């Protein structure tokens, strides 16, 4: 019995521990999902705001008869300072082959010395753009001083930019390139170029062919992805959530736009807590300028440590301790009972009177007998005595029936004188006392002495 109780106690303890652990992990998952959703929403909103700035520039063009360099600088100039992450905002007109020389000359007259429509050659150096039907040079850009190298660059010479501009033309919406490496201002990282088409005023743009015919150029935004994320998260409390910004449309291995390393670091003092399956990386998809982007948020060591649930670990030692104590108690109780039963049996076996237990009825059988009663009936062994029917020991078997009936009526018989006989046939008179008892199943038996 103690072993069974101990096994059940251990199993119960493990079951309670596992349930408590799963509850703790579920609470961790729910909290992580909430924190990650807030983080992703803040980042997505920051990029939408940058697109809003680009849309504002298009509306400025739509509301103006003609935008010169001074007006462009006045309108765009504050934006890169106000919106961190905007590396540059630019205007790239669509220039047919026939107008190339005129545009280059006009730009030089406006103060851009040596201006020409250029492209990046195979050697990585800028040179005159090749001859093509249409050119899309950066004609105006702000901040101009730090982006001088981009002036005149034909965006149509870059296949990625050309593809983005074609999609933007056909849809009428902003379209981004994939990630491009940026350098300058002592910074490196990945950025994207976003093209928003501008169509001629009062021209029809209901269909794709109409939009292609009406295209005048693009307002262009160059965004530094890491800077947008950094500023967006600068006002959030540090909680230790590493975050990746990925371009889902880019090939695997080249789709990481930015990795945000948590500001909160706790070192390596404590081991990581229980890891929730499936909770290592929570992805949140959102569309940015015609591309499918994804924000992956992961629980870092500091986040895990701060939200580490330890209460369920107390279940194991407490449960096992209580089970062990109960096991020792039951073992002591059983040992005490066994000693008591042994003392009782020793007492019964050493009594000079016969002690027995048998079943009722005229053909009752002995269930137990002490050595004195075995000797009293001259049996060779206890086994031989136990094989006898109780009524066979009566000289007059009818007295057995009377004896049983009397016990049934009163529940006991005391000092009843009955003539009995041994297994060898010797007769003797005996004083018999007996009481009726019931076992755990309700079956009747008689305990008596002779």
Coordinates of C-alpha atoms in Angstrom, one line a residue:
X1 CA 0.0 0.0 0.0
X2 CA 2.7 2.6 0.8
X3 CA 4.4 1.9 -2.5
X4 CA 1.1 2.4 -4.4
X5 CA 0.5 5.7 -2.5
X6 CA 4.0 6.9 -3.2
X7 CA 3.7 6.1 -7.0
X8 CA 0.3 7.9 -7.1
X9 CA 1.7 10.8 -5.2
X10 CA 4.7 11.1 -7.6
X11 CA 2.4 10.8 -10.7
X12 CA 0.0 13.4 -9.2
X13 CA 2.9 15.8 -8.5
X14 CA 4.3 15.5 -12.0
X15 CA 0.9 16.0 -13.5
X16 CA 0.2 19.1 -11.4
X17 CA 3.7 20.4 -12.3
X18 CA 3.2 19.9 -16.0
X19 CA -0.2 21.6 -15.9
X20 CA 1.3 24.6 -13.9
X21 CA 4.2 24.7 -16.4
X22 CA 1.9 24.8 -19.4
X23 CA -0.2 27.5 -17.8
X24 CA 2.9 29.6 -17.2
X25 CA 4.1 29.1 -20.8
X26 CA 0.6 30.0 -22.1
X27 CA 0.7 33.2 -20.1
X28 CA 4.2 33.9 -21.5
X29 CA 2.9 33.3 -25.1
X30 CA -0.1 35.6 -24.6
X31 CA 2.1 38.4 -23.2
X32 CA 4.7 38.0 -25.9
X33 CA 2.1 38.1 -28.6
X34 CA 0.7 41.3 -27.2
X35 CA 4.1 43.0 -26.9
X36 CA 5.2 41.8 -30.3
X37 CA 2.0 43.1 -31.9
X38 CA 2.5 46.6 -30.4
X39 CA 6.1 46.5 -31.6
X40 CA 5.2 45.6 -35.1
X41 CA 2.4 48.1 -35.3
X42 CA 4.7 50.9 -34.2
X43 CA 7.2 50.0 -36.9
X44 CA 4.6 49.6 -39.7
X45 CA 3.1 52.9 -38.8
X46 CA 6.5 54.6 -39.0
X47 CA 7.0 53.4 -42.6
X48 CA 3.5 54.5 -43.5
X49 CA 4.3 58.0 -42.2
X50 CA 7.3 58.1 -44.6
X51 CA 5.0 57.1 -47.5
X52 CA 2.7 59.9 -46.4
X53 CA 5.5 62.4 -46.7
X54 CA 6.2 61.2 -50.2
X55 CA 2.4 61.5 -51.1
X56 CA 2.5 65.1 -49.7
X57 CA 5.3 65.9 -52.2
X58 CA 3.2 64.5 -55.1
X59 CA 0.3 66.6 -54.0
X60 CA 2.6 69.6 -53.9
X61 CA 3.4 69.0 -57.6
X62 CA -0.2 68.4 -58.4
X63 CA -1.1 71.8 -56.9
X64 CA 1.7 73.7 -58.6
X65 CA 2.0 75.0 -62.1
X66 CA 5.7 74.4 -62.1
X67 CA 8.1 73.5 -59.3
X68 CA 11.5 75.1 -59.5
X69 CA 14.6 74.2 -57.5
X70 CA 14.0 76.9 -54.8
X71 CA 10.3 75.8 -54.2
X72 CA 11.4 72.2 -54.1
X73 CA 14.0 72.9 -51.5
X74 CA 11.5 75.0 -49.4
X75 CA 8.9 72.2 -49.4
X76 CA 11.1 69.2 -49.0
X77 CA 13.9 70.6 -47.0
X78 CA 12.4 70.1 -43.5
X79 CA 11.2 66.6 -44.2
X80 CA 14.5 64.7 -43.7
X81 CA 15.1 66.5 -40.5
X82 CA 11.6 66.0 -39.1
X83 CA 11.3 62.4 -40.3
X84 CA 14.3 60.4 -39.3
X85 CA 15.1 57.7 -41.8
X86 CA 14.4 59.8 -44.9
X87 CA 17.8 59.8 -46.5
X88 CA 16.5 61.9 -49.4
X89 CA 13.5 63.0 -51.4
X90 CA 13.8 63.7 -55.0
X91 CA 12.2 64.5 -58.4
X92 CA 12.9 62.3 -61.4
X93 CA 11.2 63.5 -64.6
X94 CA 10.6 61.3 -67.5
X95 CA 12.8 62.6 -70.3
X96 CA 12.5 61.4 -73.9
X97 CA 15.6 61.0 -75.9
X98 CA 14.8 64.1 -77.9
X99 CA 14.8 66.3 -74.8
X100 CA 17.9 65.0 -73.1
X101 CA 20.2 67.7 -74.2
X102 CA 17.7 70.4 -73.3
X103 CA 17.2 69.1 -69.8
X104 CA 21.0 68.9 -69.2
X105 CA 21.5 72.4 -70.5
X106 CA 18.7 73.8 -68.4
X107 CA 20.1 72.2 -65.2
X108 CA 23.5 73.7 -65.8
X109 CA 21.9 77.1 -66.3
X110 CA 20.2 76.7 -62.9
X111 CA 23.5 76.3 -61.2
X112 CA 24.3 72.5 -61.5
X113 CA 27.7 72.8 -63.1
X114 CA 28.7 69.9 -65.4
X115 CA 25.2 68.4 -65.0
X116 CA 24.6 65.4 -67.3
X117 CA 22.4 62.4 -67.3
X118 CA 24.6 59.6 -66.0
X119 CA 24.5 56.0 -65.0
X120 CA 26.8 53.7 -63.0
X121 CA 29.0 51.7 -65.3
X122 CA 30.2 48.1 -64.8
X123 CA 33.3 49.4 -63.0
X124 CA 31.1 51.0 -60.4
X125 CA 31.9 54.5 -61.5
X126 CA 29.4 57.1 -63.0
X127 CA 29.5 58.0 -66.6
X128 CA 27.2 59.3 -69.3
X129 CA 24.0 57.4 -69.6
X130 CA 23.5 55.2 -72.6
X131 CA 21.2 56.1 -75.4
X132 CA 17.6 54.9 -74.7
X133 CA 14.1 56.1 -75.4
X134 CA 13.3 57.4 -71.9
X135 CA 15.5 58.7 -69.1
X136 CA 14.6 59.2 -65.5
X137 CA 17.4 61.4 -64.0
X138 CA 17.4 62.7 -60.5
X139 CA 16.9 66.4 -61.3
X140 CA 16.2 67.8 -57.8
X141 CA 17.0 66.2 -54.4
X142 CA 17.1 67.2 -50.8
X143 CA 19.2 67.4 -48.8
X144 CA 21.2 68.3 -51.8
X145 CA 24.6 68.7 -50.2
X146 CA 25.0 65.2 -48.9
X147 CA 23.4 63.7 -52.0
X148 CA 25.3 65.5 -54.8
X149 CA 26.4 62.1 -56.2
X150 CA 22.8 61.2 -57.0
X151 CA 22.1 64.3 -59.2
X152 CA 21.7 63.2 -62.8
X153 CA 21.7 59.5 -62.1
X154 CA 19.3 57.8 -64.6
X155 CA 17.0 55.6 -62.5
X156 CA 16.0 53.8 -65.7
X157 CA 19.5 52.4 -66.0
X158 CA 19.0 50.4 -62.8
X159 CA 16.9 47.3 -63.5
X160 CA 15.5 47.2 -60.0
X161 CA 14.5 50.8 -60.2
X162 CA 13.1 50.5 -63.7
X163 CA 11.0 47.5 -62.6
X164 CA 9.6 49.5 -59.6
X165 CA 8.9 52.5 -61.8
X166 CA 7.0 50.4 -64.3
X167 CA 4.8 48.9 -61.6
X168 CA 4.2 52.3 -60.1
X169 CA 3.3 53.8 -63.5
X170 CA 0.7 51.0 -64.1
X171 CA -0.8 51.0 -60.6
X172 CA -0.6 54.7 -59.8
X173 CA 0.7 53.8 -56.3
X174 CA 4.0 54.0 -54.6
X175 CA 6.3 51.0 -55.3
X176 CA 9.6 50.2 -53.5
X177 CA 12.7 48.5 -54.7
X178 CA 14.3 45.7 -52.7
X179 CA 17.0 46.5 -50.2
X180 CA 20.0 48.5 -51.4
X181 CA 23.3 49.1 -49.5
X182 CA 23.7 52.7 -48.3
X183 CA 26.7 54.5 -47.2
X184 CA 27.5 58.0 -46.1
X185 CA 27.4 60.3 -43.1
X186 CA 29.5 57.7 -41.3
X187 CA 26.7 55.1 -41.6
X188 CA 26.1 51.9 -43.4
X189 CA 23.0 49.9 -43.8
X190 CA 20.2 49.0 -46.1
X191 CA 17.7 51.4 -47.6
X192 CA 15.0 51.3 -50.2
X193 CA 14.0 53.6 -53.0
X194 CA 10.3 54.3 -53.4
X195 CA 8.8 55.7 -56.6
X196 CA 5.5 57.5 -56.6
X197 CA 4.2 58.4 -60.2
X198 CA 3.1 61.9 -61.1
X199 CA 0.8 62.2 -64.1
X200 CA 0.1 65.2 -66.3
X201 CA -2.7 67.4 -65.1
X202 CA -6.1 67.0 -66.7
X203 CA -5.0 63.9 -68.5
X204 CA -7.0 60.7 -68.3
X205 CA -5.5 58.0 -66.1
X206 CA -8.3 55.4 -65.8
X207 CA -6.4 52.6 -67.7
X208 CA -2.9 51.4 -67.8
X209 CA -2.2 52.7 -71.3
X210 CA -3.6 56.1 -70.3
X211 CA -1.4 56.2 -67.2
X212 CA 1.7 55.3 -69.3
X213 CA 0.9 58.1 -71.7
X214 CA 0.2 60.6 -69.0
X215 CA 3.4 59.9 -66.9
X216 CA 5.6 63.0 -66.3
X217 CA 7.9 61.6 -63.7
X218 CA 8.3 60.3 -60.2
X219 CA 8.6 61.7 -56.7
X220 CA 11.3 59.6 -55.1
X221 CA 12.0 58.7 -51.5
X222 CA 15.2 57.1 -50.3
X223 CA 14.6 55.6 -46.9
X224 CA 17.2 54.2 -44.5
X225 CA 15.4 51.2 -43.0
X226 CA 17.4 50.9 -39.8
X227 CA 17.0 54.6 -39.0
X228 CA 13.2 54.5 -39.4
X229 CA 13.1 51.5 -37.0
X230 CA 15.5 53.0 -34.5
X231 CA 13.6 56.3 -34.1
X232 CA 10.2 54.5 -34.1
X233 CA 11.3 52.4 -31.2
X234 CA 13.2 55.1 -29.3
X235 CA 10.2 56.1 -27.3
X236 CA 9.1 52.6 -26.4
X237 CA 10.2 51.1 -23.1
X238 CA 13.2 48.7 -23.5
X239 CA 11.9 45.2 -22.9
X240 CA 14.4 43.0 -24.8
X241 CA 12.7 42.0 -28.1
X242 CA 15.1 41.5 -31.0
X243 CA 13.3 42.5 -34.2
X244 CA 14.1 41.8 -37.9
X245 CA 12.6 43.7 -40.8
X246 CA 12.5 41.4 -43.9
X247 CA 11.5 41.8 -47.5
X248 CA 9.4 38.6 -48.1
X249 CA 9.7 39.1 -51.9
X250 CA 13.5 39.0 -51.9
X251 CA 15.4 35.6 -52.1
X252 CA 16.2 33.9 -48.9
X253 CA 19.5 35.0 -47.5
X254 CA 19.2 38.5 -49.0
X255 CA 15.9 39.5 -47.6
X256 CA 17.1 41.0 -44.2
X257 CA 16.6 44.7 -44.3
X258 CA 17.5 45.5 -40.7
X259 CA 18.1 43.7 -37.4
X260 CA 17.2 45.6 -34.2
X261 CA 19.3 44.6 -31.3
X262 CA 17.5 45.2 -27.9
X263 CA 18.7 48.0 -25.8
X264 CA 18.0 46.0 -22.7
X265 CA 20.7 43.5 -22.0
X266 CA 20.9 41.4 -18.8
X267 CA 24.1 39.5 -19.5
X268 CA 24.5 35.8 -19.2
X269 CA 24.1 35.3 -15.5
X270 CA 20.9 33.3 -15.6
X271 CA 20.0 30.4 -17.9
X272 CA 17.1 30.9 -20.3
X273 CA 13.7 30.0 -18.9
X274 CA 11.2 27.5 -20.4
X275 CA 11.0 28.1 -24.1
X276 CA 7.5 28.2 -25.5
X277 CA 7.3 26.0 -28.6
X278 CA 6.5 28.0 -31.6
X279 CA 7.2 31.3 -29.8
X280 CA 10.8 31.8 -30.8
X281 CA 9.9 34.1 -33.7
X282 CA 6.5 35.8 -34.2
X283 CA 6.0 37.0 -37.8
X284 CA 3.8 40.0 -38.7
X285 CA 3.2 40.6 -42.4
X286 CA 2.4 44.0 -43.8
X287 CA 2.5 45.6 -47.3
X288 CA 4.9 48.5 -47.9
X289 CA 4.9 50.3 -51.2
X290 CA 3.8 47.4 -53.3
X291 CA 6.1 44.8 -51.5
X292 CA 5.4 42.2 -48.9
X293 CA 7.4 42.9 -45.8
X294 CA 7.5 41.0 -42.6
X295 CA 8.5 42.0 -39.1
X296 CA 9.8 39.1 -37.0
X297 CA 9.8 39.7 -33.2
X298 CA 11.7 37.3 -30.9
X299 CA 11.9 37.1 -27.1
X300 CA 15.5 37.9 -26.1
X301 CA 17.2 36.7 -22.9
X302 CA 16.4 39.9 -21.0
X303 CA 12.7 39.6 -22.0
X304 CA 12.6 35.9 -21.0
X305 CA 14.4 36.6 -17.7
X306 CA 12.1 39.4 -16.7
X307 CA 9.0 37.3 -17.4
X308 CA 10.3 34.0 -16.1
X309 CA 7.7 32.1 -14.1
X310 CA 9.2 30.1 -11.3
X311 CA 6.2 29.3 -9.2
X312 CA 5.5 26.0 -11.0
X313 CA 9.0 24.7 -10.1
X314 CA 7.9 24.7 -6.5
X315 CA 5.3 22.1 -7.2
X316 CA 8.0 19.4 -7.7
X317 CA 10.0 19.7 -4.5
X318 CA 6.9 20.4 -2.4
X319 CA 4.9 17.6 -3.9
X320 CA 7.7 15.1 -3.7
X321 CA 8.4 16.1 -0.1
X322 CA 4.8 15.6 0.9
X323 CA 4.7 12.3 -0.9
X324 CA 7.9 11.1 0.8
X325 CA 6.6 12.2 4.2
X326 CA 3.3 10.4 3.5
X327 CA 5.1 7.3 2.3
X328 CA 7.2 7.2 5.5
X329 CA 4.1 7.7 7.6
X330 CA 2.2 4.9 5.9
X331 CA 5.3 2.7 6.1
X332 CA 5.5 3.3 9.8
X333 CA 1.8 2.8 10.2
X334 CA 1.9 -0.5 8.3
X335 CA 4.9 -1.7 10.3
X336 CA 3.1 -0.8 13.5
X337 CA 0.0 -2.7 12.4
X338 CA 2.1 -5.7 11.4
X339 CA 3.8 -5.7 14.8
X340 CA 0.4 -5.5 16.5
X341 CA -1.0 -8.3 14.4
X342 CA 2.1 -10.4 15.2
X343 CA 1.7 -9.8 18.9
X344 CA -2.0 -10.7 18.6
X345 CA -1.2 -13.9 16.8
X346 CA 1.6 -14.7 19.3
X347 CA -1.0 -14.2 22.0
X348 CA -3.6 -16.4 20.3
X349 CA -1.1 -19.1 19.4
X350 CA 0.2 -19.3 23.0
X351 CA -3.2 -19.4 24.7
X352 CA -4.1 -22.7 26.4
X353 CA -7.7 -22.5 25.0
X354 CA -8.7 -23.2 21.5
X355 CA -9.4 -20.2 19.3
X356 CA -11.0 -20.5 15.9
X357 CA -12.9 -18.8 13.1
X358 CA -15.4 -20.6 10.9
X359 CA -18.2 -20.0 8.5
X360 CA -21.9 -20.5 9.7
X361 CA -24.2 -23.3 8.6
X362 CA -24.4 -26.9 9.3
X363 CA -21.5 -27.5 6.9
X364 CA -19.4 -24.6 8.0
X365 CA -15.6 -24.7 7.4
X366 CA -12.8 -23.5 9.6
X367 CA -11.1 -20.3 8.4
X368 CA -8.5 -20.0 11.1
X369 CA -7.4 -22.0 14.2
X370 CA -4.7 -21.7 16.8
X371 CA -2.3 -24.5 17.8
X372 CA -4.3 -25.2 21.1
X373 CA -7.4 -26.2 19.2
X374 CA -5.4 -28.4 16.7
X375 CA -4.0 -30.3 19.7
X376 CA -7.3 -30.3 21.5
X377 CA -8.9 -32.3 18.6
X378 CA -5.9 -34.5 18.2
X379 CA -5.2 -33.5 14.6
X380 CA -1.8 -34.4 13.2
X381 CA -1.4 -30.9 11.7
X382 CA -3.3 -27.6 11.3
X383 CA -3.9 -28.4 7.6
X384 CA -5.6 -31.7 8.6
X385 CA -7.8 -29.9 11.1
X386 CA -8.7 -27.1 8.6
X387 CA -10.0 -29.7 6.2
X388 CA -12.7 -30.9 8.7
X389 CA -16.3 -29.7 8.5
X390 CA -17.3 -28.0 11.8
X391 CA -20.3 -30.3 12.3
X392 CA -18.0 -33.4 12.1
X393 CA -16.6 -32.4 15.4
X394 CA -20.0 -32.6 17.1
X395 CA -21.1 -35.8 18.8
X396 CA -24.6 -34.9 17.9
X397 CA -24.5 -32.8 14.6
X398 CA -28.0 -31.4 15.4
X399 CA -26.4 -29.4 18.2
X400 CA -24.4 -27.6 15.4
X401 CA -27.7 -26.3 13.9
X402 CA -29.0 -25.2 17.4
X403 CA -25.7 -23.5 18.1
X404 CA -25.8 -21.6 14.8
X405 CA -29.4 -20.6 15.3
X406 CA -28.7 -19.2 18.7
X407 CA -25.9 -17.0 17.4
X408 CA -28.0 -15.8 14.6
X409 CA -30.7 -14.7 17.1
X410 CA -28.5 -13.1 19.7
X411 CA -25.3 -12.3 17.8
X412 CA -23.3 -14.3 20.3
X413 CA -23.2 -17.4 22.5
X414 CA -21.4 -17.6 25.9
X415 CA -20.2 -20.7 27.7
X416 CA -22.4 -23.1 25.8
X417 CA -21.6 -26.7 26.9
X418 CA -21.4 -29.1 23.9
X419 CA -20.2 -32.6 23.6
X420 CA -17.5 -32.8 20.9
X421 CA -15.2 -35.4 19.5
X422 CA -11.6 -35.5 18.3
X423 CA -10.4 -36.6 14.9
X424 CA -9.5 -39.9 16.6
X425 CA -13.0 -40.3 18.0
X426 CA -12.4 -39.4 21.6
X427 CA -15.4 -37.6 23.2
X428 CA -15.2 -34.7 25.5
X429 CA -17.4 -31.9 26.9
X430 CA -16.4 -28.3 26.2
X431 CA -17.5 -24.8 27.0
X432 CA -17.9 -22.9 23.7
X433 CA -18.3 -19.1 23.3
X434 CA -18.6 -17.4 19.9
X435 CA -19.7 -14.1 18.3
X436 CA -21.0 -13.4 14.9
X437 CA -18.9 -11.0 12.7
X438 CA -19.0 -9.6 9.1
X439 CA -16.1 -9.0 6.8
X440 CA -15.7 -6.0 4.4
X441 CA -17.9 -7.7 1.8
X442 CA -20.7 -8.4 4.3
X443 CA -20.0 -12.1 4.6
X444 CA -20.8 -13.7 8.0
X445 CA -18.3 -15.7 10.1
X446 CA -18.0 -16.8 13.7
X447 CA -15.1 -16.1 16.0
X448 CA -15.0 -18.3 19.1
X449 CA -13.0 -20.0 21.9
X450 CA -13.3 -23.5 23.3

